[in-house]
XYZ file of N, CA and C in Angstrom:
543
model
N 5.976 19.835 -16.240
C 7.413 19.593 -16.264
C 7.824 19.299 -17.703
N 8.828 19.979 -18.172
C 9.294 19.809 -19.543
C 10.368 18.732 -19.596
N 10.259 17.861 -20.562
C 11.244 16.793 -20.699
C 12.283 17.183 -21.735
N 13.506 16.742 -21.510
C 14.581 17.082 -22.434
C 14.908 15.937 -23.383
N 14.200 14.808 -23.226
C 14.469 13.685 -24.117
C 13.969 13.994 -25.521
N 14.723 13.530 -26.481
C 14.281 13.709 -27.862
C 13.157 12.728 -28.152
N 12.377 13.037 -29.168
C 11.243 12.206 -29.531
C 11.686 10.781 -29.891
N 12.778 10.642 -30.599
C 13.239 9.310 -30.988
C 13.665 8.490 -29.779
N 14.291 9.129 -28.803
C 14.703 8.409 -27.604
C 13.487 7.997 -26.790
N 12.490 8.848 -26.694
C 11.299 8.556 -25.908
C 10.488 7.417 -26.516
N 10.539 7.240 -27.801
C 9.758 6.186 -28.456
C 10.599 4.965 -28.798
N 11.822 4.917 -28.303
C 12.734 3.796 -28.549
C 12.080 2.486 -28.097
N 12.266 1.458 -28.874
C 11.737 0.140 -28.527
C 12.554 -0.451 -27.372
N 11.867 -1.155 -26.501
C 12.543 -1.815 -25.388
C 13.238 -3.057 -25.926
N 14.529 -3.158 -25.656
C 15.286 -4.330 -26.090
C 15.097 -5.452 -25.080
N 15.531 -6.651 -25.447
C 15.442 -7.793 -24.545
C 16.244 -7.532 -23.274
N 17.409 -6.903 -23.420
C 18.249 -6.591 -22.268
C 17.555 -5.562 -21.365
N 16.981 -4.520 -21.984
C 16.246 -3.516 -21.212
C 15.083 -4.175 -20.482
N 14.369 -5.039 -21.186
C 13.218 -5.721 -20.631
C 13.623 -6.585 -19.435
N 14.743 -7.266 -19.508
C 15.223 -8.102 -18.404
C 15.543 -7.240 -17.181
N 16.154 -6.090 -17.410
C 16.475 -5.183 -16.307
C 15.197 -4.631 -15.680
N 14.229 -4.293 -16.526
C 12.963 -3.760 -16.026
C 12.195 -4.839 -15.266
N 12.224 -6.058 -15.766
C 11.549 -7.152 -15.053
C 12.209 -7.368 -13.692
N 13.516 -7.285 -13.634
C 14.215 -7.439 -12.363
C 13.760 -6.364 -11.370
N 13.653 -5.140 -11.841
C 13.171 -4.045 -11.006
C 11.722 -4.305 -10.573
N 10.902 -4.770 -11.504
C 9.502 -5.073 -11.234
C 9.380 -6.150 -10.153
N 10.105 -7.234 -10.294
C 10.054 -8.337 -9.333
C 10.553 -7.864 -7.972
N 11.582 -7.038 -7.958
C 12.083 -6.479 -6.704
C 10.984 -5.642 -6.032
N 10.261 -4.871 -6.817
C 9.146 -4.076 -6.288
C 8.024 -4.954 -5.752
N 7.760 -6.063 -6.431
C 6.746 -7.009 -5.955
C 7.164 -7.604 -4.602
N 8.433 -7.970 -4.490
C 8.936 -8.538 -3.229
C 8.792 -7.535 -2.087
N 9.072 -6.282 -2.386
C 8.991 -5.207 -1.407
C 7.554 -5.033 -0.911
N 6.610 -4.912 -1.816
C 5.215 -4.671 -1.418
C 4.602 -5.931 -0.815
N 5.095 -7.103 -1.196
C 4.626 -8.355 -0.603
C 4.999 -8.392 0.888
N 6.230 -8.026 1.207
C 6.646 -7.928 2.606
C 5.787 -6.891 3.322
N 5.577 -5.765 2.661
C 4.798 -4.681 3.253
C 3.388 -5.152 3.607
N 2.738 -5.843 2.700
C 1.370 -6.303 2.940
C 1.325 -7.326 4.072
N 2.252 -8.264 4.078
C 2.258 -9.292 5.123
C 2.471 -8.666 6.507
N 3.322 -7.691 6.606
C 3.581 -7.050 7.888
C 2.511 -6.035 8.260
N 1.916 -5.404 7.273
C 0.828 -4.473 7.541
C -0.383 -5.199 8.108
N -0.660 -6.405 7.642
C -1.803 -7.163 8.154
C -1.697 -7.327 9.671
N -0.500 -7.591 10.157
C -0.276 -7.726 11.605
C -0.451 -6.369 12.307
N 0.084 -5.344 11.711
C 0.024 -4.013 12.314
C -1.411 -3.487 12.393
N -2.213 -3.800 11.389
C -3.602 -3.322 11.383
C -4.414 -3.906 12.536
N -4.096 -5.120 12.941
C -4.762 -5.720 14.100
C -4.493 -4.856 15.338
N -3.249 -4.440 15.494
C -2.882 -3.587 16.631
C -3.567 -2.222 16.532
N -3.634 -1.661 15.316
C -4.297 -0.365 15.156
C -5.770 -0.481 15.530
N -6.406 -1.544 15.102
C -7.819 -1.751 15.413
C -8.044 -1.842 16.920
N -7.198 -2.601 17.602
C -7.330 -2.761 19.056
C -7.124 -1.440 19.798
N -6.367 -0.535 19.206
C -6.058 0.732 19.862
C -6.919 1.901 19.414
N -7.792 1.673 18.447
C -8.699 2.735 17.994
C -9.795 2.943 19.035
N -10.276 4.157 19.117
C -11.330 4.508 20.070
C -12.710 4.308 19.459
N -12.928 4.864 18.287
C -14.260 4.792 17.677
C -14.503 3.438 17.021
N -15.740 2.988 17.108
C -16.119 1.713 16.500
C -15.968 1.769 14.977
N -16.232 2.926 14.386
C -16.113 3.070 12.932
C -14.667 2.879 12.476
N -13.732 3.445 13.229
C -12.325 3.302 12.864
C -11.868 1.862 13.102
N -12.310 1.261 14.196
C -11.986 -0.147 14.442
C -12.470 -0.998 13.274
N -13.702 -0.761 12.840
C -14.275 -1.520 11.717
C -13.495 -1.292 10.432
N -13.091 -0.054 10.196
C -12.320 0.254 8.987
C -10.988 -0.497 9.006
N -10.339 -0.547 10.161
C -9.073 -1.282 10.267
C -9.290 -2.788 10.116
N -10.382 -3.306 10.659
C -10.679 -4.737 10.518
C -10.935 -5.101 9.058
N -11.706 -4.263 8.367
C -11.958 -4.493 6.943
C -10.656 -4.443 6.161
N -9.822 -3.465 6.468
C -8.569 -3.339 5.726
C -7.605 -4.480 6.053
N -7.716 -5.050 7.232
C -6.899 -6.226 7.557
C -7.256 -7.367 6.614
N -8.551 -7.599 6.425
C -9.004 -8.644 5.503
C -8.538 -8.356 4.075
N -8.687 -7.106 3.654
C -8.259 -6.722 2.304
C -6.752 -6.899 2.146
N -6.003 -6.549 3.165
C -4.541 -6.647 3.107
C -4.109 -8.101 2.954
N -4.782 -8.993 3.659
C -4.488 -10.418 3.499
C -4.793 -10.863 2.060
N -5.881 -10.338 1.497
C -6.213 -10.651 0.107
C -5.178 -10.043 -0.847
N -4.686 -8.866 -0.510
C -3.671 -8.228 -1.364
C -2.412 -9.091 -1.438
N -2.030 -9.689 -0.319
C -0.860 -10.585 -0.315
C -1.132 -11.792 -1.215
N -2.340 -12.331 -1.152
C -2.697 -13.474 -2.004
C -2.711 -13.058 -3.477
N -3.174 -11.863 -3.753
C -3.182 -11.357 -5.125
C -1.750 -11.200 -5.638
N -0.869 -10.718 -4.789
C 0.539 -10.598 -5.186
C 1.136 -11.961 -5.503
N 0.729 -12.982 -4.781
C 1.194 -14.337 -5.087
C 0.762 -14.745 -6.492
N -0.451 -14.342 -6.891
C -0.915 -14.600 -8.261
C -0.057 -13.848 -9.270
N 0.285 -12.607 -8.951
C 1.101 -11.795 -9.856
C 2.482 -12.437 -10.025
N 3.076 -12.867 -8.931
C 4.365 -13.566 -9.029
C 4.243 -14.755 -9.980
N 3.178 -15.515 -9.829
C 2.974 -16.699 -10.671
C 2.823 -16.309 -12.144
N 2.065 -15.270 -12.412
C 1.849 -14.797 -13.785
C 3.169 -14.456 -14.466
N 4.070 -13.832 -13.708
C 5.347 -13.409 -14.298
C 6.433 -14.471 -14.172
N 6.055 -15.654 -13.696
C 6.991 -16.771 -13.646
C 8.018 -16.691 -12.540
N 7.647 -16.088 -11.440
C 8.568 -15.942 -10.312
C 7.963 -16.547 -9.052
N 8.830 -16.956 -8.136
C 8.395 -17.469 -6.843
C 8.029 -16.281 -5.949
N 6.916 -16.392 -5.235
C 6.517 -15.329 -4.310
C 7.503 -15.281 -3.150
N 8.200 -14.164 -3.050
C 9.177 -13.954 -1.990
C 9.017 -12.549 -1.447
N 9.251 -12.417 -0.158
C 9.207 -11.098 0.464
C 10.622 -10.578 0.670
N 10.776 -9.280 0.467
C 12.038 -8.589 0.742
C 11.705 -7.456 1.696
N 12.424 -7.360 2.789
C 12.112 -6.360 3.805
C 11.910 -4.982 3.181
N 10.799 -4.372 3.523
C 10.441 -3.051 3.012
C 10.713 -2.023 4.105
N 11.802 -1.305 3.955
C 12.198 -0.321 4.964
C 11.141 0.775 5.124
N 10.501 1.145 4.032
C 9.482 2.195 4.104
C 8.304 1.749 4.973
N 7.785 0.553 4.731
C 6.648 0.076 5.525
C 7.063 -0.156 6.967
N 8.259 -0.664 7.162
C 8.745 -0.859 8.527
C 8.721 0.473 9.282
N 9.173 1.531 8.626
C 9.170 2.852 9.249
C 7.767 3.385 9.493
N 6.869 3.149 8.549
C 5.491 3.614 8.717
C 4.787 2.878 9.856
N 5.050 1.591 9.997
C 4.476 0.818 11.099
C 5.042 1.300 12.431
N 6.335 1.568 12.457
C 6.962 2.088 13.677
C 6.355 3.444 14.043
N 6.092 4.271 13.051
C 5.482 5.574 13.311
C 4.089 5.401 13.925
N 3.316 4.446 13.434
C 1.991 4.170 13.999
C 2.118 3.715 15.452
N 3.105 2.870 15.724
C 3.335 2.414 17.103
C 3.694 3.582 18.020
N 4.479 4.515 17.513
C 4.841 5.695 18.304
C 3.617 6.553 18.616
N 2.683 6.630 17.678
C 1.450 7.384 17.918
C 0.652 6.723 19.036
N 0.575 5.403 19.008
C -0.138 4.683 20.072
C 0.515 4.969 21.421
N 1.836 4.931 21.463
C 2.555 5.150 22.716
C 2.451 6.592 23.221
N 2.313 7.548 22.308
C 2.347 8.957 22.722
C 0.968 9.599 22.873
N -0.098 8.822 22.679
C -1.449 9.371 22.841
C -2.191 8.592 23.920
N -3.186 9.237 24.489
C -3.963 8.604 25.551
C -4.994 7.644 24.976
N -5.108 6.504 25.632
C -6.078 5.484 25.250
C -7.491 6.065 25.371
N -8.347 5.685 24.423
C -9.749 6.090 24.489
C -10.023 7.524 24.063
N -9.078 8.130 23.331
C -9.282 9.525 22.908
C -9.414 9.628 21.386
N -10.065 10.678 20.976
C -10.170 10.960 19.549
C -8.844 11.496 19.013
N -8.019 12.046 19.889
C -6.683 12.467 19.465
C -5.917 11.236 18.979
N -6.040 10.123 19.701
C -5.389 8.890 19.259
C -5.950 8.470 17.903
N -7.288 8.494 17.761
C -7.890 8.103 16.482
C -7.402 9.001 15.345
N -7.299 10.287 15.626
C -6.794 11.227 14.614
C -5.372 10.828 14.209
N -4.545 10.497 15.186
C -3.175 10.072 14.901
C -3.127 8.757 14.141
N -4.008 7.818 14.497
C -4.048 6.527 13.804
C -4.489 6.699 12.351
N -5.441 7.597 12.134
C -5.867 7.882 10.754
C -4.694 8.470 9.971
N -3.986 9.397 10.588
C -2.835 10.012 9.927
C -1.805 8.943 9.547
N -1.493 8.055 10.488
C -0.515 6.993 10.218
C -1.017 6.057 9.125
N -2.293 5.698 9.190
C -2.859 4.773 8.204
C -2.893 5.399 6.814
N -3.163 6.689 6.732
C -3.183 7.332 5.413
C -1.783 7.428 4.822
N -0.781 7.575 5.652
C 0.591 7.545 5.133
C 0.882 6.181 4.519
N 0.423 5.130 5.185
C 0.576 3.776 4.653
C -0.156 3.651 3.321
N -1.399 4.124 3.281
C -2.194 4.031 2.052
C -1.512 4.750 0.893
N -0.970 5.899 1.155
C -0.328 6.660 0.079
C 0.934 5.951 -0.416
N 1.653 5.311 0.487
C 2.804 4.514 0.066
C 2.344 3.357 -0.822
N 1.286 2.683 -0.395
C 0.777 1.556 -1.172
C 0.236 2.013 -2.529
N -0.459 3.129 -2.548
C -0.995 3.664 -3.804
C 0.152 3.944 -4.778
N 1.204 4.564 -4.294
C 2.364 4.849 -5.155
C 2.993 3.549 -5.647
N 3.129 2.578 -4.765
C 3.757 1.303 -5.134
C 2.929 0.549 -6.169
N 1.646 0.401 -5.894
C 0.800 -0.357 -6.820
C 0.636 0.348 -8.163
N 0.557 1.668 -8.150
C 0.454 2.401 -9.413
C 1.685 2.213 -10.278
N 2.841 2.293 -9.663
C 4.094 2.105 -10.397
C 4.225 0.679 -10.900
N 3.926 -0.287 -10.048
C 4.021 -1.695 -10.460
C 3.043 -2.008 -11.590
N 1.851 -1.452 -11.526
C 0.874 -1.650 -12.602
C 1.416 -1.116 -13.923
N 2.004 0.067 -13.870
C 2.550 0.668 -15.093
C 3.691 -0.161 -15.677
N 4.563 -0.666 -14.808
C 5.669 -1.492 -15.292
C 5.133 -2.801 -15.869
N 4.135 -3.386 -15.196
C 3.531 -4.624 -15.707
C 2.991 -4.408 -17.120
N 2.342 -3.289 -17.338
C 1.821 -2.971 -18.685
C 2.959 -2.852 -19.688
N 4.007 -2.154 -19.292
C 5.155 -1.965 -20.180
C 5.770 -3.304 -20.576
N 5.814 -4.228 -19.619
C 6.399 -5.543 -19.875
C 5.430 -6.503 -20.559
N 4.195 -6.057 -20.754
C 3.213 -6.901 -21.433
C 2.484 -7.878 -20.529
N 2.555 -7.676 -19.234
C 1.845 -8.524 -18.282
C 0.477 -7.917 -17.976
N -0.420 -7.988 -18.942
C -1.724 -7.339 -18.798
C -2.560 -7.930 -17.665
N -2.510 -9.253 -17.494
C -3.274 -9.880 -16.411
C -2.749 -9.412 -15.049
N -1.446 -9.328 -14.923
C -0.839 -8.831 -13.684
C -1.220 -7.367 -13.468
N -1.201 -6.584 -14.528
C -1.568 -5.167 -14.429
C -3.008 -5.015 -13.950
N -3.884 -5.870 -14.436
C -5.294 -5.819 -14.023
C -5.427 -6.125 -12.532
N -4.720 -7.138 -12.066
C -4.758 -7.478 -10.639
C -4.183 -6.343 -9.783
N -3.091 -5.762 -10.225
C -2.484 -4.651 -9.494
C -3.409 -3.439 -9.474
N -4.135 -3.213 -10.573
C -5.101 -2.111 -10.625
C -6.240 -2.338 -9.632
N -6.704 -3.562 -9.516
C -7.777 -3.865 -8.560
C -7.329 -3.557 -7.137
N -6.106 -3.930 -6.809
C -5.573 -3.628 -5.476
C -5.403 -2.127 -5.309
N -4.902 -1.469 -6.325
C -4.750 -0.014 -6.287
C -6.091 0.663 -6.017
N -7.144 0.195 -6.665
C -8.482 0.755 -6.454
C -8.928 0.590 -5.001
N -8.679 -0.583 -4.426
C -9.046 -0.814 -3.026
C -8.259 0.082 -2.085
N -6.996 0.278 -2.380
C -6.181 1.161 -1.528
C -6.727 2.583 -1.570
N -7.138 3.028 -2.751
C -7.734 4.353 -2.884
C -9.040 4.467 -2.115
N -9.848 3.418 -2.149
C -11.108 3.410 -1.398
C -10.847 3.491 0.106
N -9.857 2.765 0.576
C -9.511 2.800 1.998
C -9.066 4.200 2.400
N -8.247 4.823 1.583
C -7.814 6.194 1.859
C -9.020 7.126 1.943
N -9.971 6.946 1.044
C -11.188 7.769 1.033
C -11.998 7.557 2.315
N -12.141 6.317 2.748
C -12.874 6.008 3.981
C -12.213 6.688 5.177
N -10.898 6.616 5.243
C -10.176 7.249 6.342
C -10.367 8.769 6.335
N -10.345 9.353 5.149
C -10.588 10.801 5.048
C -11.987 11.147 5.526
N -12.970 10.347 5.116
C -14.354 10.604 5.545
C -14.497 10.514 7.061
N -13.864 9.523 7.674
C -13.924 9.407 9.130
C -13.313 10.639 9.797
N -12.159 11.049 9.317
C -11.488 12.213 9.899
C -12.345 13.464 9.759
N -12.892 13.669 8.565
C -13.646 14.896 8.301
C -15.051 14.880 8.905
N -15.642 13.712 9.075
C -17.021 13.670 9.563
C -17.113 13.920 11.069
N -16.137 13.457 11.845
C -16.219 13.731 13.281
C -14.910 13.581 14.065
N -13.988 12.734 13.613
C -12.809 12.448 14.438
C -11.985 13.705 14.692
N -11.652 14.450 13.660
C -10.819 15.647 13.853
C -11.508 16.676 14.747
N -12.810 16.858 14.527
C -13.571 17.837 15.316
C -13.599 17.442 16.786
N -13.880 16.161 17.052
C -13.915 15.703 18.442
C -12.514 15.750 19.060
N -11.497 15.467 18.291
C -10.129 15.528 18.801
C -9.767 16.956 19.202
N -10.249 17.931 18.434
C -9.923 19.331 18.757
C -10.604 19.794 20.032
N -11.670 19.109 20.445
C -12.398 19.491 21.658
C -11.871 18.783 22.913
N -10.957 17.849 22.761
C -10.437 17.114 23.923
C -9.382 17.916 24.676
């Protein structure tokens, strides 16, 4: 993609006013993902209970623990940037959780088709989180919050690992068994 910005504009120094606006956006993003993590932890319990395969149940249980840690890590990030940890309703995560609930309602219990659907829903969540944490990490770096950026990168890495685990489960047997049902 070709950019139309001039070189001088692209290398312009961030002013104090620009920095304040960017920090406001950053904190708003933190509030959004904080709500997302707190609500996802609850949703993952339901996904685990509704999964058919023991491997998928275990993956959801592990991610529940990680998600709780992610919320605690976000509390550290809020502290680093001098803000109170607050959640702001995340419409995107709310919709993704609702979509997962619809998959549970529209698939038969004890089937690999359900597991395939749960993996699909969970990977949509992971991709949302990956996008959120990657963007927040980049903004943290821009604002000079290197410690916060490091914490956000650690969470981003875990989200990527979870996505990889879900892909491996789908490709190793879940999708194949679902196609035979």
